[in-house]
Short mmCIF file of C-alpha atoms in Angstrom, two decimals:
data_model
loop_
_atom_site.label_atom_id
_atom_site.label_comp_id
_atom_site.label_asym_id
_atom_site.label_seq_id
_atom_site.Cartn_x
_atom_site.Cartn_y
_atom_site.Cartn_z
CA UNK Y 4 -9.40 22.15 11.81
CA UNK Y 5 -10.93 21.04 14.74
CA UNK Y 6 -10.54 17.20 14.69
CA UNK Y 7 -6.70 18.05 13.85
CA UNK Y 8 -6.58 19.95 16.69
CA UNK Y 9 -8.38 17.63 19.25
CA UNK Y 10 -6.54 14.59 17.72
CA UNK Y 11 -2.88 16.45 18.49
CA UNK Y 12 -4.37 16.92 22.27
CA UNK Y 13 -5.60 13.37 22.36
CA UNK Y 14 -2.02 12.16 22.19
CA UNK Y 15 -0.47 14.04 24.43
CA UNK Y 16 -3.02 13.31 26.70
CA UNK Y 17 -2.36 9.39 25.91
CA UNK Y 18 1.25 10.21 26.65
CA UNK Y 19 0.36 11.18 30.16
CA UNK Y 20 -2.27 9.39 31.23
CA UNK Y 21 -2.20 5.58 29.13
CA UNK Y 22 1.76 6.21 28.70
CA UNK Y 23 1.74 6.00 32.55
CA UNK Y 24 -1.17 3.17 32.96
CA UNK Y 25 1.13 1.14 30.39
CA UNK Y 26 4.51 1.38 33.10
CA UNK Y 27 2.42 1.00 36.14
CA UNK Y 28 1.27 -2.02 34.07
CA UNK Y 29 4.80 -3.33 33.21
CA UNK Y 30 5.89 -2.36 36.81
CA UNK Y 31 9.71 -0.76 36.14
CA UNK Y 32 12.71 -0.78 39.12
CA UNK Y 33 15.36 1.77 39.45
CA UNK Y 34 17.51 -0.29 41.43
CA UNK Y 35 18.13 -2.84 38.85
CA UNK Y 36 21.06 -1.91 37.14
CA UNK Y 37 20.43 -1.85 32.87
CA UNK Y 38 22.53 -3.47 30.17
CA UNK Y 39 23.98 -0.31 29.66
CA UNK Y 40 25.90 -0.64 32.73
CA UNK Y 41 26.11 -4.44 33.82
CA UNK Y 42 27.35 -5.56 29.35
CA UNK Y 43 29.18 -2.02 28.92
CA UNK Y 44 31.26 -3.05 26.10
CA UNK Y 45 31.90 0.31 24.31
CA UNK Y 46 29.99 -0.89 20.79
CA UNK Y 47 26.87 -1.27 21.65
CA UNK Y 48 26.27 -0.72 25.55
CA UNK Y 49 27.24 2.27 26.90
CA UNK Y 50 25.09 4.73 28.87
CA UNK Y 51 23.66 7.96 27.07
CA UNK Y 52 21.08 10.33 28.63
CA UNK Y 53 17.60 10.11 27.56
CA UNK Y 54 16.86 13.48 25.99
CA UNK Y 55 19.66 11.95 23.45
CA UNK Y 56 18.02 8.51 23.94
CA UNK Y 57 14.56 10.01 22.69
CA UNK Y 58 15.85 12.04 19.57
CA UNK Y 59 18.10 9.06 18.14
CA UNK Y 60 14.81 6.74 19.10
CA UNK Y 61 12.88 8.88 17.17
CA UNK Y 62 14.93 9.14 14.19
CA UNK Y 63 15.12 5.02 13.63
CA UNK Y 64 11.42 4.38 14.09
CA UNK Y 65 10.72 7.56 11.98
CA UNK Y 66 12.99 8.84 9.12
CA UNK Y 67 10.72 9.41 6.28
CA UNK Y 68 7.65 6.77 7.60
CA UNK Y 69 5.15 9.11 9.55
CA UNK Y 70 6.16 11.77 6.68
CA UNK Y 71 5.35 9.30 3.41
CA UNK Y 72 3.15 6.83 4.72
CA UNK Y 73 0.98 9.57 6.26
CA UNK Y 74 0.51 11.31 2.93
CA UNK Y 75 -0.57 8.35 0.87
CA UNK Y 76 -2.81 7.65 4.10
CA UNK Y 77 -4.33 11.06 3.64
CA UNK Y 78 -5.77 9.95 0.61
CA UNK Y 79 -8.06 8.17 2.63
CA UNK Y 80 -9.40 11.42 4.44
CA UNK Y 81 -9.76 12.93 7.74
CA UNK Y 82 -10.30 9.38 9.04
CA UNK Y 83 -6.91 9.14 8.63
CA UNK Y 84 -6.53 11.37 12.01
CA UNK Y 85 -8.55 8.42 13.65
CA UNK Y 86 -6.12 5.72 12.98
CA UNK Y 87 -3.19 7.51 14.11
CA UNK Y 88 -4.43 8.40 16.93
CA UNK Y 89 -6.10 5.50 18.28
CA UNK Y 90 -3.24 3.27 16.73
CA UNK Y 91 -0.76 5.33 18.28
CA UNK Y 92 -1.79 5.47 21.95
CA UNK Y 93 -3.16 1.87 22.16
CA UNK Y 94 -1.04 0.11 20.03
CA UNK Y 95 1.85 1.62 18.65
CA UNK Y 96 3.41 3.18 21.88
CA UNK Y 97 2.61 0.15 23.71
CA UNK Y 98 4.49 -1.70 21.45
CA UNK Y 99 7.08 0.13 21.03
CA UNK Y 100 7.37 0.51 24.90
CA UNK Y 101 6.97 -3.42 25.63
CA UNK Y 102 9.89 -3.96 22.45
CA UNK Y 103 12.27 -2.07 24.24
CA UNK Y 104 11.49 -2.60 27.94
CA UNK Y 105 11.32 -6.45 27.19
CA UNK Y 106 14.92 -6.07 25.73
CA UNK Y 107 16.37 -3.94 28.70
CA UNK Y 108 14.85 -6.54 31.32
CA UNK Y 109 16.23 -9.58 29.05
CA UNK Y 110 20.11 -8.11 28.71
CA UNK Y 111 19.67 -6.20 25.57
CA UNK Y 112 18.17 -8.60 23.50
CA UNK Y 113 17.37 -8.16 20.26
CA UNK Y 114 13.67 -8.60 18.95
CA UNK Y 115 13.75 -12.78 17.93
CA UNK Y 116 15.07 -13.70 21.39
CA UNK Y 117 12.47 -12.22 22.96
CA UNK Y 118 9.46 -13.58 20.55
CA UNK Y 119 11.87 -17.33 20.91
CA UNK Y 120 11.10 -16.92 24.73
CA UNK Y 121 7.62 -16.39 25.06
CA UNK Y 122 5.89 -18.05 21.96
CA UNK Y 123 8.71 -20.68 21.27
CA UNK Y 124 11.75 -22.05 19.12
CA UNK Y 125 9.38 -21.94 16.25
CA UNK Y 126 8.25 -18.77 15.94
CA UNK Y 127 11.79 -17.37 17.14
CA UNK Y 128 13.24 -19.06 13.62
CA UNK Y 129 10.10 -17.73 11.88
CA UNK Y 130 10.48 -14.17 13.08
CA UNK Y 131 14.46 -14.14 12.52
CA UNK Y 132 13.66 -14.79 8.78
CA UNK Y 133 11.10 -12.29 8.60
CA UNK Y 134 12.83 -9.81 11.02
CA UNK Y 135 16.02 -9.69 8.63
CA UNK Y 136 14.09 -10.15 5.48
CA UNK Y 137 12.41 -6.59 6.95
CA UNK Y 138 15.83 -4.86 7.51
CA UNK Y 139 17.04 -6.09 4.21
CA UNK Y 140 13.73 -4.25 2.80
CA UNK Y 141 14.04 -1.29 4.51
CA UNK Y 142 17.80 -0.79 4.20
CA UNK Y 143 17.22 -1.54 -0.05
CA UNK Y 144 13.69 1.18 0.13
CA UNK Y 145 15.35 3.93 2.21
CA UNK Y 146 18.08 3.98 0.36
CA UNK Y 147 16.91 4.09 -2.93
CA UNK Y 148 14.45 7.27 -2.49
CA UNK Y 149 17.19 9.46 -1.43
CA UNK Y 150 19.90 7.92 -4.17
CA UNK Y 151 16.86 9.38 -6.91
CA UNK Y 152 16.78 12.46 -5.57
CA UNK Y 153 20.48 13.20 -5.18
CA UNK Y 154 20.95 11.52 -8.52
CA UNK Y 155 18.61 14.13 -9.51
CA UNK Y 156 20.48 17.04 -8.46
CA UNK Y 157 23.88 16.18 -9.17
CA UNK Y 158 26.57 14.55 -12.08
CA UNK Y 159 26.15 11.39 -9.83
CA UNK Y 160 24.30 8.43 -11.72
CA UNK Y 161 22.22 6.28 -9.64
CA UNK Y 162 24.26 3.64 -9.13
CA UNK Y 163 27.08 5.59 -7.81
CA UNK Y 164 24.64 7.41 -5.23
CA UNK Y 165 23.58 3.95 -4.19
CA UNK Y 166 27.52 2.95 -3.39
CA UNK Y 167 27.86 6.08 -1.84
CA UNK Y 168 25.27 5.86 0.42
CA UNK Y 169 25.99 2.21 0.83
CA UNK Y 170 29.58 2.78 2.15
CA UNK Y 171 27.95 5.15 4.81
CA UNK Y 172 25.58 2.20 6.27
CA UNK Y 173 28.14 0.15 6.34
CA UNK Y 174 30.94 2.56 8.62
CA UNK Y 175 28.13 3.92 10.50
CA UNK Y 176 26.91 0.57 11.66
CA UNK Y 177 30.04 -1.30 12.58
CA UNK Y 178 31.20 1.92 14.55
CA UNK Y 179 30.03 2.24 18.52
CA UNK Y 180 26.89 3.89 18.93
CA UNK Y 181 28.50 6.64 20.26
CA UNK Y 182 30.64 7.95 17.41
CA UNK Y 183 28.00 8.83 15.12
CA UNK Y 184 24.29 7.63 16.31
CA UNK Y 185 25.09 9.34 19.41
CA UNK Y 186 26.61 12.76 18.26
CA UNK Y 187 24.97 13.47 14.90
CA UNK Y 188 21.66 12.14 14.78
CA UNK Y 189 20.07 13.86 18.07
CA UNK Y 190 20.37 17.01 15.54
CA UNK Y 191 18.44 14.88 12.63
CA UNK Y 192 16.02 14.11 15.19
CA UNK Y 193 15.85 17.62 16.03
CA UNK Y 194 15.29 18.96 12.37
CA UNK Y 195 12.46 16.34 12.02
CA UNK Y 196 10.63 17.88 14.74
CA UNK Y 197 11.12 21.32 13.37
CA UNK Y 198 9.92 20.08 9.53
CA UNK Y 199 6.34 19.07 11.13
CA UNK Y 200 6.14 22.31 14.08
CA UNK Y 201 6.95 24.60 10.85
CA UNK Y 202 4.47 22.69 8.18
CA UNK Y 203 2.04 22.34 11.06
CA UNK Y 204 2.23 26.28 12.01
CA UNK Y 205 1.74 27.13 8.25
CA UNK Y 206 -1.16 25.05 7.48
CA UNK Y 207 -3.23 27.45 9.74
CA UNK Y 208 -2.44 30.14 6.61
CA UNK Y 209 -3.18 27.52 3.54
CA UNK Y 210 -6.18 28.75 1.48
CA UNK Y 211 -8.31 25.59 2.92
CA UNK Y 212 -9.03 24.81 6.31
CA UNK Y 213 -8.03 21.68 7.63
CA UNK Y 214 -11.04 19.51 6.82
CA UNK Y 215 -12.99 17.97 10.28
CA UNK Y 216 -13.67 14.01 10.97
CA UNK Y 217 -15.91 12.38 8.41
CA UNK Y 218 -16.46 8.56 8.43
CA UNK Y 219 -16.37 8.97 4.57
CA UNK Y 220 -13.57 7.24 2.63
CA UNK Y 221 -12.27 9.81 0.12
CA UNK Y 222 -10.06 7.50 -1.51
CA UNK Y 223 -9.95 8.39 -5.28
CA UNK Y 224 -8.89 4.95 -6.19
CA UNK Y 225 -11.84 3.59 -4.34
CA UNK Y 226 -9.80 1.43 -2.31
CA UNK Y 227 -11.29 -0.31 1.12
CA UNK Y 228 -10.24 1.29 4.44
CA UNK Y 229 -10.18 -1.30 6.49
CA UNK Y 230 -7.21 -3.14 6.19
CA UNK Y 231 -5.47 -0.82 3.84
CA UNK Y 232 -5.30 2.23 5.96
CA UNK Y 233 -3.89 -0.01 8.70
CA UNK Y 234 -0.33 -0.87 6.82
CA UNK Y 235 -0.67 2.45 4.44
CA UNK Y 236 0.10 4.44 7.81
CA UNK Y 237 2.37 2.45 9.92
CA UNK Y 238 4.77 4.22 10.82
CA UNK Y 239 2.62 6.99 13.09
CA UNK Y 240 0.49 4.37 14.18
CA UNK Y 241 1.91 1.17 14.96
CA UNK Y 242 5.14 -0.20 12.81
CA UNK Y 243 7.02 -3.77 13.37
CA UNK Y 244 10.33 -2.13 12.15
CA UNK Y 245 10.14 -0.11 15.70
CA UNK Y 246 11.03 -3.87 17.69
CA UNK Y 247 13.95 -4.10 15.59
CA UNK Y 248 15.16 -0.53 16.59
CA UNK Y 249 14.64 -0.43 20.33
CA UNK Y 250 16.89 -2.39 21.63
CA UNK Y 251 19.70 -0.27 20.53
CA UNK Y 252 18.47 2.28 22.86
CA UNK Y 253 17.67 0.06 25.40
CA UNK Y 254 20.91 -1.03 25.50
CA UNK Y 255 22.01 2.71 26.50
CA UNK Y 256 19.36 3.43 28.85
CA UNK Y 257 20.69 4.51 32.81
CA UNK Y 258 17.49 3.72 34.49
CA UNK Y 259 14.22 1.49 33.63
CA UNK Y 260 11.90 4.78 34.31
CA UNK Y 261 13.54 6.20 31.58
CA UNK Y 262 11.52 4.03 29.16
CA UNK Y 263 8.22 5.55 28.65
CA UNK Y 264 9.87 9.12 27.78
CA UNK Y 265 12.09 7.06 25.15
CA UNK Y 266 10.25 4.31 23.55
CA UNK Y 267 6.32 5.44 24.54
CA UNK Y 268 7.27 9.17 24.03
CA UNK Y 269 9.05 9.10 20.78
CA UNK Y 270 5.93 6.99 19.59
CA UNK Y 271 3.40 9.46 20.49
CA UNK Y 272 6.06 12.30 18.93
CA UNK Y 273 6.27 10.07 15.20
CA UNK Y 274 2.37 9.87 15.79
CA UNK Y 275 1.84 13.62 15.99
CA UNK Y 276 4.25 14.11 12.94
CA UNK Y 277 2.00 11.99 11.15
CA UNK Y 278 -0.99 13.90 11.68
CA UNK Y 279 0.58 17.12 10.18
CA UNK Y 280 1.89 15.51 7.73
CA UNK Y 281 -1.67 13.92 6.59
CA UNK Y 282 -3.21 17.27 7.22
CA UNK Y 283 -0.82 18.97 5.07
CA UNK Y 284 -1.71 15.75 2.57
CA UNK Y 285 -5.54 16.81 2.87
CA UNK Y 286 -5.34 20.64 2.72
CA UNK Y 287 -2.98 21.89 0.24
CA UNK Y 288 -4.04 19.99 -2.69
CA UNK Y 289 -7.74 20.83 -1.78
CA UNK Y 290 -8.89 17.26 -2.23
CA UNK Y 291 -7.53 13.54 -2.15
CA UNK Y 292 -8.15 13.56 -5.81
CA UNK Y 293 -5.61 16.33 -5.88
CA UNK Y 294 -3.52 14.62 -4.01
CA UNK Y 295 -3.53 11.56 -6.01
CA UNK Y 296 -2.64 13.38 -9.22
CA UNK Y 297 0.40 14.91 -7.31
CA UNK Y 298 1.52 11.77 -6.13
CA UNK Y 299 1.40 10.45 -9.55
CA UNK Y 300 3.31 13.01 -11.35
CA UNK Y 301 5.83 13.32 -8.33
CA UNK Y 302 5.59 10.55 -5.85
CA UNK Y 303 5.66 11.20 -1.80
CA UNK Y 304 8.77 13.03 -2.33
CA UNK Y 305 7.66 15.68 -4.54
CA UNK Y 306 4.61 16.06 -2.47
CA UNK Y 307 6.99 17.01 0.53
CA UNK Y 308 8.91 19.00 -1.87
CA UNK Y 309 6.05 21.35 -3.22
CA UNK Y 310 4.48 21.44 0.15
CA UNK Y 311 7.45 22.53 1.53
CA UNK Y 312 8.64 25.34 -0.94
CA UNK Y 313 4.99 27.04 -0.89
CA UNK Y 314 4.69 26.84 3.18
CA UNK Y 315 8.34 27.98 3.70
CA UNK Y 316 10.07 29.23 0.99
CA UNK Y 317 13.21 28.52 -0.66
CA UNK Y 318 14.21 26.95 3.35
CA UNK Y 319 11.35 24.53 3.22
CA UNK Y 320 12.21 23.46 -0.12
CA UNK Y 321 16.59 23.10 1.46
CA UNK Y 322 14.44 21.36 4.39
CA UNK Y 323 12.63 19.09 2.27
CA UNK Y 324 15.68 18.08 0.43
CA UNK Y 325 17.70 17.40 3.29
CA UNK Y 326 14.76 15.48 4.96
CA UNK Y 327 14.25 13.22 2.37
CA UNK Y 328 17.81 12.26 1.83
CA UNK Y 329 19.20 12.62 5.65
CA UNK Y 330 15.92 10.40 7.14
CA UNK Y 331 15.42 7.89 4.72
CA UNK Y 332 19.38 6.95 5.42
CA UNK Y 333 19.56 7.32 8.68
CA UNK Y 334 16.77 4.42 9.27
CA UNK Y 335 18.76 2.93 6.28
CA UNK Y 336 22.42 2.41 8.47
CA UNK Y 337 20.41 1.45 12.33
CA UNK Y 338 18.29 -1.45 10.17
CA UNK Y 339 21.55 -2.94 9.14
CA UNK Y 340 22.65 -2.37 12.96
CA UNK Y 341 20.48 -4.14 14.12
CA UNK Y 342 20.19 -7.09 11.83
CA UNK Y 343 23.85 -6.85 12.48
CA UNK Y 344 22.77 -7.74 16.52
CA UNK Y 345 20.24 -10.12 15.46
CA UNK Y 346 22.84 -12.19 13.34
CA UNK Y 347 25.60 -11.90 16.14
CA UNK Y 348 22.76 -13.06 18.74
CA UNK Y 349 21.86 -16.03 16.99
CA UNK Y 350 25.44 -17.03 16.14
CA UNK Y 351 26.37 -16.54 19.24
CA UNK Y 352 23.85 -18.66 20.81
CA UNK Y 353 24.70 -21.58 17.95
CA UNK Y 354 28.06 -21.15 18.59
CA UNK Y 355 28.29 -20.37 22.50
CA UNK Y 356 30.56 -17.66 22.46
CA UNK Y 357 30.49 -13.88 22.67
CA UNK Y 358 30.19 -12.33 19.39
CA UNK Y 359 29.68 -9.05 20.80
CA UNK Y 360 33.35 -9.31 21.83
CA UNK Y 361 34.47 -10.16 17.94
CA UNK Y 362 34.43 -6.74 16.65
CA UNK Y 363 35.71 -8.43 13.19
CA UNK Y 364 33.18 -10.88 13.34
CA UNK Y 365 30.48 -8.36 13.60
CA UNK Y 366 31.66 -6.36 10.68
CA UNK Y 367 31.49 -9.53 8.30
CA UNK Y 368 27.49 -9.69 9.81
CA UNK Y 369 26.82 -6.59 7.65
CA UNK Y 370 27.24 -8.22 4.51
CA UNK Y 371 25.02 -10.57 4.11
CA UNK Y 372 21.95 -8.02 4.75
CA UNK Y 373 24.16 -5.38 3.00
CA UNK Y 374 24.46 -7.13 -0.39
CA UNK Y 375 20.68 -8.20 -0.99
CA UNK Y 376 20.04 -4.62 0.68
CA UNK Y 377 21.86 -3.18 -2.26
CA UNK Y 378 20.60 -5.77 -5.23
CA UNK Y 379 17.03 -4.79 -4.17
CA UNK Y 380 17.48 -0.94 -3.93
CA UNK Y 381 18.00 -0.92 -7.48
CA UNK Y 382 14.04 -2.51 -8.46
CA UNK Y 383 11.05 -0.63 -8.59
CA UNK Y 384 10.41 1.38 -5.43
CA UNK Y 385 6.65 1.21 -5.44
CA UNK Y 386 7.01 -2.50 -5.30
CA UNK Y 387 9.63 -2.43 -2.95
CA UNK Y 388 7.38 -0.89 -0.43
CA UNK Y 389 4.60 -2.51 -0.49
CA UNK Y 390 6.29 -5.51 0.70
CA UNK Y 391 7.92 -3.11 3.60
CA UNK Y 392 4.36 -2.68 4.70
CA UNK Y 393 3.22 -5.77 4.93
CA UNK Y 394 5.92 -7.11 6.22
CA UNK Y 395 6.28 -4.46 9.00
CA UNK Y 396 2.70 -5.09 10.00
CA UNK Y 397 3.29 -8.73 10.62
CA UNK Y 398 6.38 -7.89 12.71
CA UNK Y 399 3.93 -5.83 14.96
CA UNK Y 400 1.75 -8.20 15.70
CA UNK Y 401 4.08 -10.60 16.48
CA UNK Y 402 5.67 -8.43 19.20
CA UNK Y 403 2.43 -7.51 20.34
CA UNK Y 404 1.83 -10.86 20.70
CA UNK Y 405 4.93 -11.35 22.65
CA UNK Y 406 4.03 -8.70 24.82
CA UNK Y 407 0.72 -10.24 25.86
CA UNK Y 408 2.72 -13.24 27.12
CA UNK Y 409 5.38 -11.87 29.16
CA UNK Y 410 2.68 -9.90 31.05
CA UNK Y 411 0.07 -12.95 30.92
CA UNK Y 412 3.46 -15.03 32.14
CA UNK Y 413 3.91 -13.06 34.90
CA UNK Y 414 0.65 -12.22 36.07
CA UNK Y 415 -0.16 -8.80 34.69
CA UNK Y 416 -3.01 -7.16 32.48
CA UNK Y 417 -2.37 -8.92 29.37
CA UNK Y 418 -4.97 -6.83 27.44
CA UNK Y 419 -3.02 -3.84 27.14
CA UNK Y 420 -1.33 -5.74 24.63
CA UNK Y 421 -3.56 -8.89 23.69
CA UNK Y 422 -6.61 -6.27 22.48
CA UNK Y 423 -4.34 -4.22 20.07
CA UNK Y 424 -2.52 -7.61 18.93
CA UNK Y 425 -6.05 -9.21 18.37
CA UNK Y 426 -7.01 -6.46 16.42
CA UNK Y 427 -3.53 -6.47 14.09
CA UNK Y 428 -3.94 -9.65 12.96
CA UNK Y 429 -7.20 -9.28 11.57
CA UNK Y 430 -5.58 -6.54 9.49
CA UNK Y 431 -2.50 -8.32 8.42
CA UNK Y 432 -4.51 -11.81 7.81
CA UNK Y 433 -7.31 -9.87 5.87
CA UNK Y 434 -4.75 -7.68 3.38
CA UNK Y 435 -2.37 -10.32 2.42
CA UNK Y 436 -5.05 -12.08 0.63
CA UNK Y 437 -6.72 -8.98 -0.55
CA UNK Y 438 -3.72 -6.68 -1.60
CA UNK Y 439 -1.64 -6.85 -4.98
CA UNK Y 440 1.98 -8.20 -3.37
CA UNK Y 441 -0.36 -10.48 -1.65
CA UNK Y 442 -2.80 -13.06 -3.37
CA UNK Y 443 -4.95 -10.05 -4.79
CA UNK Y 444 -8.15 -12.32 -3.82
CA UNK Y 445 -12.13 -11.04 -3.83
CA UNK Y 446 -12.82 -8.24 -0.65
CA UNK Y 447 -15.52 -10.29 0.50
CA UNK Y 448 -13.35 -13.51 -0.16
CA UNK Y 449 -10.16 -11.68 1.69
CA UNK Y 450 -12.55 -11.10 4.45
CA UNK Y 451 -13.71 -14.56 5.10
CA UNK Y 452 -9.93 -16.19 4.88
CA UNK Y 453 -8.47 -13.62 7.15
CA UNK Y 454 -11.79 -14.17 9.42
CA UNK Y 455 -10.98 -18.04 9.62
CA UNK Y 456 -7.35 -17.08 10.44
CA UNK Y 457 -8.22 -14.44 13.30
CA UNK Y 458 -10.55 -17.06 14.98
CA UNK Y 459 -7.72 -19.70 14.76
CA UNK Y 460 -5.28 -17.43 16.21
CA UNK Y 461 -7.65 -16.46 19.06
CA UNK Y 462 -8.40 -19.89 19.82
CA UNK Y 463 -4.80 -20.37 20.56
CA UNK Y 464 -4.81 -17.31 22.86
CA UNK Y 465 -7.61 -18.73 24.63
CA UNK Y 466 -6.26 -22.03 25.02
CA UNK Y 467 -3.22 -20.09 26.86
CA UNK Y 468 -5.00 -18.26 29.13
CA UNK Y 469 -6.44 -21.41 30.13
CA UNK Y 470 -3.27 -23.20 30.56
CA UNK Y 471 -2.06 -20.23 32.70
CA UNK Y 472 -5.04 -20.21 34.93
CA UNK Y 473 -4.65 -23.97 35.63
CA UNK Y 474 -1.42 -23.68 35.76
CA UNK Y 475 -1.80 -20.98 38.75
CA UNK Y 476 -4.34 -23.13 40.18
CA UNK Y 477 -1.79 -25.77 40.61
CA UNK Y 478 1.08 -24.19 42.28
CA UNK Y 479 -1.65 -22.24 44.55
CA UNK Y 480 -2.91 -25.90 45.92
CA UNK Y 481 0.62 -26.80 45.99
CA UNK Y 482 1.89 -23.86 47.95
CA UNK Y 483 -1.11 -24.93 50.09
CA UNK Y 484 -0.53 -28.15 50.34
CA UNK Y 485 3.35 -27.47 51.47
#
């Protein structure tokens, strides 16, 4: 109970204190009018408060993530509560800041034209490919979980849940931001807070206590912590699929200060949903071993669902339901959105017009994330995801990445974001030999690989900061010399 406790406190207390070391860092300007006002275009730019700002932020980066993800990371134990925590302040949140503020500063741009400009053409091409391949994951695995469900509970087959749903993410991501995003989904974001205040209130009344911080890993499976725990729980601790989502918002932001209560706050929010929903994970099953036999007779989903119904009655069990079909699609329709922006920025930058001005145009860029979206919804879920994670984690580190240069570019404290981007590729080079969607290598073999590529990366960091310093050297004896 108490490391639950203390770790909800630590994050606030990152919100106010590192949240606020983080813009200092960046350096934001009122004065400089945003994207929202300078590209208004009534699609995609238009100003929106940031109370609204916040909710619909926290609804794309969330949905069902910091709800699923933290369970199955709960197997793991109370060190769970570590991750999140230390993920979420030092990493996540900044990354999520940096994501968006980098795309308000840069016109609105989406998440590839902002890795093309600091790391190059080459990794610009490589992260469009991986940054769609992600939406088209994410769009086919939260869509598919709530098609089951309502399958499930009605005549419907699967397949016609899956059109359904489908022929939602398609209308609601073609329309302006203001016609749906902006009226309905402040009121999802709303009912996700209240699912994890209400399951957090009644795990003070479950018949075990929240268990306290053990370095121990309870994983029945016996799997590894480290990097497993790092892309079980993404979302709640640091997530890729958050760059892709921010720059809708930023592109509705009035004023730069603004941006730490949006993209840093609704961070540290996801991350404190994720630690009920891991406690909840820990405690009402009594043990992970528990826990793993619920997951296997009932998947995330039921594990939400029983939770639920015991904690809150017949509501908690409506909650539940509407939770895990309402989130899941909501991230579902602003992932095709925004590959949507990503597709129109790239063709528009081949083709040296203004797509954002063919409103035709940009409803034909739905389909081709839309149709593999809806072929893959219809495979295996648990493989589906494990690819999402993966995938997500590399997208992270690449933006951290990013990050690190624009602030080593202009002359900031690159560590902020270098440390935590250091650290994330080390996970993501280490799993994808060890894990099954990966090359399912030896630990200790896994180990050594993703050793060899961590040095290799840092090597190229170094060789940057190097450049940069000589590079400063050079125009200061020049500016000298003049």
């Amino acid at each position: 109970m108490t490391t639950f406790i203390i770790s909800i406190v630590l994050l606030i207390v990152g919100y106010i204190v590192y949240g606020k070391v983080v813009e200092r860092i960046f350096g934001i300007n009122d004065d400089q009018e945003t994207p929202a006002y300078s590209r208004n275009d009534g699609m995609d730019y238009m100003p929106m408060s940031w109370w609204k700002g916040s909710l619909i932020q926290l609804l794309n980066i969330a949905g069902t993530g910091p709800i699923f993800g933290a369970i199955l990371g709960a197997l793991y134990g109370p060190i769970a509560f570590v991750w999140i925590v230390i993920g979420c302040i030092f990493a996540g949140a900044v990354h999520d800041y940096f994501s968006g503020m980098m795309s308000l500063r840069h016109g609105g741009a989406q998440f590839p034209s902002l890795v093309g400009r600091y790391l190059g053409k080459y990794a610009k091409i490589l992260t469009t490919i991986l940054s769609i391949c992600l939406m088209i994951l994410v769009a086919a695995a939260f869509t598919a979980a709530p098609a089951q469900l309502i399958s499930s509970l009605t005549p419907l087959s699967f397949t016609a849940c899956l059109l359904v749903i489908f022929a939602y993410l398609l209308l609601a991501a073609v329309l302006p931001v203001n016609r749906i995003i902006g009226k309905v989904y402040p009121v999802f974001g709303a009912i996700l807070i209240f699912m994890a205040v209400s399951i957090g209130i009644g795990m003070f009344f479950f018949e075990e206590p929240i268990p306290n911080l053990t370095f121990s890993n309870l994983h029945p499976g016996e799997l590894p912590i480290w990097p497993l725990l790092m892309v079980t729980i993404s979302c709640g601790a640091i997530s890729g699929f958050h760059s892709t989502q921010s720059p809708i918002i930023a592109r509705t932001l009035k004023k730069e200060s603004e941006g730490r209560k949006v993209f840093y706050g609704a961070m540290i929010g996801e991350g404190v949903i994720a630690l009920v929903w891991a406690a909840a994970g820990m405690t009402f099953f009594g043990s992970t071993g528990a826990l793993q036999t619920a997951l296997d007779a009932g998947g995330p989903g039921g594990v939400v669902n029983e939770i639920s119904i015991s904690t809150l009655g017949v509501f908690g069990g409506l909650l539940a339901i509407m939770g895990i079909v309402i989130l899941p699609i909501t991230t579902g329709d602003t992932a095709l959105r925004s590959s949507r922006m990503m597709l129109a920025e790239l063709l528009g930058q081949l083709t040296k017009t203004d797509m954002m001005k063919k409103k035709g145009t940009l409803a034909l860029l739905i389909i081709p994330v839309a149709l593999p979206a809806l072929f893959l919804s219809m495979i295996d879920y648990n493989f589906l995801w494990r690819y999402v994670g993966w995938s997500n984690q590399v997208v992270a580190t690449v933006m951290l990445w990013t990050g690190a240069m624009y602030l080593l570019k202009n002359h900031k404290f690159h560590w902020i974001c270098s440390i935590p981007a250091l650290f994330m590729t080390a996970v993501v080079s280490t799993y994808v030999f060890y894990a099954p969607e990966g090359f399912s290598m030896d630990y200790g073999i896994s180990m050594l690989l993703g050793g060899i590529i961590w040095v290799a990366v840092a090597a190229w960091f170094i060789r940057k900061l190097i450049s940069q310093k000589s590079q400063d050297k050079y125009q200061i004896t020049e500016s000298k010399a003049g």
